[in-house]
Short mmCIF file of C-alpha atoms in Angstrom, two decimals:
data_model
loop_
_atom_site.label_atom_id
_atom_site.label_comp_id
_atom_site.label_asym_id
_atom_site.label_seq_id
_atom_site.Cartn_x
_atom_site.Cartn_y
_atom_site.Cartn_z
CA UNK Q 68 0.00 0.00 0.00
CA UNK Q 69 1.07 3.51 -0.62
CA UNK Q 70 2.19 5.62 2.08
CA UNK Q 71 -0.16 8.98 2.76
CA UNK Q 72 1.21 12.05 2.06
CA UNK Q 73 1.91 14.12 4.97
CA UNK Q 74 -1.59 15.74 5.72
CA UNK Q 75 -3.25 17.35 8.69
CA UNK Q 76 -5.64 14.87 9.79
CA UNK Q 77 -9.59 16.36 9.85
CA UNK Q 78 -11.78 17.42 12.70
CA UNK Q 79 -15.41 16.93 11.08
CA UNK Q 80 -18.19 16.71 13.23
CA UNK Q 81 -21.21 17.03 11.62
CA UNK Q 82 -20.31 16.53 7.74
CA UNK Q 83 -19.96 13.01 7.92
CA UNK Q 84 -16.18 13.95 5.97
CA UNK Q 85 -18.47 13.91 2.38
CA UNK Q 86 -18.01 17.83 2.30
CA UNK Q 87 -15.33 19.95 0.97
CA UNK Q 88 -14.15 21.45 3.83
CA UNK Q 89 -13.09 18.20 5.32
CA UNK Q 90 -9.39 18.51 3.93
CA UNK Q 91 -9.31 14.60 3.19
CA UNK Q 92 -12.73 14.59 1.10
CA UNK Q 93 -11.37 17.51 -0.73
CA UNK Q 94 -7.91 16.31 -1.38
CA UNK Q 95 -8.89 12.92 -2.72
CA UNK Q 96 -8.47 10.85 -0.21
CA UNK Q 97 -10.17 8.84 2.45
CA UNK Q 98 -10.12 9.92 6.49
CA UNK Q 99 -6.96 8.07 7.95
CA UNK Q 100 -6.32 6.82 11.34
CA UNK Q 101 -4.77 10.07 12.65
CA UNK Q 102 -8.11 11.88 11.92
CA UNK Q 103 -10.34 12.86 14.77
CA UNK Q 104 -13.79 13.14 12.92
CA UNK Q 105 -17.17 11.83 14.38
CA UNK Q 106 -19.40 9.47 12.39
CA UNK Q 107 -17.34 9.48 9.29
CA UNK Q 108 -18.27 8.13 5.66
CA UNK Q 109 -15.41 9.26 4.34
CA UNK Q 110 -14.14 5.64 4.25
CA UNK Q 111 -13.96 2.13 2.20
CA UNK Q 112 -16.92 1.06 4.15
CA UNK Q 113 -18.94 3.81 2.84
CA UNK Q 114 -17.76 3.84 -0.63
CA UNK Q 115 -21.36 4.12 -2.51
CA UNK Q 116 -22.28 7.02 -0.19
CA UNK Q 117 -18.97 8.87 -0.89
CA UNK Q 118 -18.83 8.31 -4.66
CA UNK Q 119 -22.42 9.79 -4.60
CA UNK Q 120 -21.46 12.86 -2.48
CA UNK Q 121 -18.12 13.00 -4.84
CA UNK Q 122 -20.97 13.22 -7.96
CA UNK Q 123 -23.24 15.71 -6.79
CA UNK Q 124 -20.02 17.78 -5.43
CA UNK Q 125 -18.36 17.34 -9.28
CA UNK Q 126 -22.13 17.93 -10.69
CA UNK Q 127 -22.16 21.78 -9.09
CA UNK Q 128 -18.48 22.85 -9.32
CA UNK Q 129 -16.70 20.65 -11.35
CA UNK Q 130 -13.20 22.40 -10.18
CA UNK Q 131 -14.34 21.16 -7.10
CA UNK Q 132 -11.25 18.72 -6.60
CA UNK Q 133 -8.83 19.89 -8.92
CA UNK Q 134 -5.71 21.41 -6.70
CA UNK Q 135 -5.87 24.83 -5.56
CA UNK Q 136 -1.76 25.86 -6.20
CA UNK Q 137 -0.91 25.09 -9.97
CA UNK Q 138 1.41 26.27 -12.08
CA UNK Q 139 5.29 25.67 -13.01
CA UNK Q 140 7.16 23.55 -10.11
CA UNK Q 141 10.30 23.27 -10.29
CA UNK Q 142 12.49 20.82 -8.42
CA UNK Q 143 15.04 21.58 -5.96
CA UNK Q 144 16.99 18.65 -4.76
CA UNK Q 145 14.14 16.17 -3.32
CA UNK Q 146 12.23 19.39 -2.40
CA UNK Q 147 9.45 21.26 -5.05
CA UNK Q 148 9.69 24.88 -5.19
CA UNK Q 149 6.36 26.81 -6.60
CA UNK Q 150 8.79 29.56 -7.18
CA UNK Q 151 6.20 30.43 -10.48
CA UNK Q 152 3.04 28.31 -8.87
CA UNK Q 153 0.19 30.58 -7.73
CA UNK Q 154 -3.15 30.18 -6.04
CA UNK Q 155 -5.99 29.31 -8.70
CA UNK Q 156 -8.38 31.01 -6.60
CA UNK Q 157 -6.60 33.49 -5.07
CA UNK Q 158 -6.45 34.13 -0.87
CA UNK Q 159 -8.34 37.01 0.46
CA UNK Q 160 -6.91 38.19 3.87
CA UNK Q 161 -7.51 41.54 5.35
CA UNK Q 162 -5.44 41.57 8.29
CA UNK Q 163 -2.53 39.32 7.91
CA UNK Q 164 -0.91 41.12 5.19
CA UNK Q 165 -0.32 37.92 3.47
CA UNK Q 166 2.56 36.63 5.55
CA UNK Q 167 1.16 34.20 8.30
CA UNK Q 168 -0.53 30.88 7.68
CA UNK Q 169 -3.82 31.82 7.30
CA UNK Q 170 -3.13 33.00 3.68
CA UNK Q 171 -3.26 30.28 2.14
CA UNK Q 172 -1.15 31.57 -1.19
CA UNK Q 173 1.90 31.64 2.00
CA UNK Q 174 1.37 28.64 3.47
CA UNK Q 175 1.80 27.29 -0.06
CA UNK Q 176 4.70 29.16 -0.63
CA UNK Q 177 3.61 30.96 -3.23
CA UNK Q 178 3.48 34.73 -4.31
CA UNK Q 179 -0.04 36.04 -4.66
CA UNK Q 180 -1.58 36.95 -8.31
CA UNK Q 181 -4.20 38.94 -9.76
CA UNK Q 182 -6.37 36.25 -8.63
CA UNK Q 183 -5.92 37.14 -4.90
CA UNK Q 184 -8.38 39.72 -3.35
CA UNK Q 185 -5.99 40.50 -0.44
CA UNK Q 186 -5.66 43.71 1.37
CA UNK Q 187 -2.05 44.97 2.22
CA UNK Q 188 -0.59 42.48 0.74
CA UNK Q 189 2.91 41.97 1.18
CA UNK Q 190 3.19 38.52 -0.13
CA UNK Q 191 5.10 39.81 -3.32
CA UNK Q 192 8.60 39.39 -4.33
CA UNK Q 193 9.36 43.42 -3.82
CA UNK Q 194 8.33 43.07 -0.40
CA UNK Q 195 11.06 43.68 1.84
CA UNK Q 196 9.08 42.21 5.26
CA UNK Q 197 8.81 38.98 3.34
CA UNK Q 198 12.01 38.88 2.55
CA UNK Q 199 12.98 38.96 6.32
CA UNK Q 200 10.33 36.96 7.09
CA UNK Q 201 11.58 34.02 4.85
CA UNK Q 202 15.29 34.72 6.02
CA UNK Q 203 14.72 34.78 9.20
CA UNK Q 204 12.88 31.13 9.18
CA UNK Q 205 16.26 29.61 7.17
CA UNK Q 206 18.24 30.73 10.06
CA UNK Q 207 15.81 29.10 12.64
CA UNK Q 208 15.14 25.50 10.61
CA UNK Q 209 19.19 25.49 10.04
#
C-alpha cells in the first residue's frame, strides 16, 4: 500500500467527511487513522455514499477537486519549489498582510496573483518584510 502524504488529519463533526471542507474529502483521499472526525463516511466502508457525495459535489463545481496551487514547479533537490506556482483562486486576507498561515497563497509558498483579493498584501517578491520573514525562518530551521 502507498504511504499517505503528509496531511493534517480532519476534525469533522457534523459533515460526515463527504463535504469539501473536510481537507481529506477535498484532497482525494479517504479519512486516515490520525483523523479525529465523528461518524465518518469518508471511508472504504462507505464507498457508494462517498462516490455519490463525490458526484453531486463534481455535478455543481466541477473544479471542485482539482488542486488549488498550480502552475510551473520546479524541483530543488528532493524538495518542489512553486517559485512560479500561484493560487488558482486566489487568498483574500484583510489583516494578515499575506505573511502568516492563514493565507493560504503563504502557506503554499507561493506569491499572490491577480487572482488574490488580499488587502495589504505583502506577499510579493518586492516586499522587503517577506524577505525577512523568509530569512529569518532559514536561520531558525538550520
Amino acid at each position: 500500500p502507498a504511504t499517505p502524504s503528509k496531511r493534517k488529519p480532519c476534525n469533522c463533526k457534523n459533515s460526515r467527511c463527504l463535504k469539501l471542507y473536510c481537507e481529506c474529502f477535498a484532497s482525494g483521499t479517504y479519512c486516515c487513522t490520525s483523523c479525529n472526525c465523528q461518524a465518518c463516511h469518508n471511508n472504504e466502508a462507505h464507498a457508494e455514499e462517498r462516490n455519490s457525495a463525490v458526484e453531486a459535489t463534481l455535478e455543481r463545481n466541477p473544479q471542485a477537486f482539482r488542486p488549488k496551487i498550480a502552475g510551473n514547479l520546479q524541483s530543488v533537490g528532493q524538495e518542489e519549489s512553486p517559485l512560479h506556482g500561484r493560487h488558482t483562486k486566489g487568498c483574500h486576507c484583510k489583516k494578515s498582510g499575506c505573511l502568516k498561515k492563514y493565507c493560504e497563497c503563504f502557506q503554499a509558498g507561493v506569491m499572490c496573483s491577480g487572482a488574490c483579493k488580499c488587502h495589504e498584501c505583502k506577499n510579493t517578491e518586492e516586499s522587503s518584510e517577506r524577505r525577512a520573514l523568509l530569512s529569518g525562518l532559514g536561520e531558525m530551521t538550520s
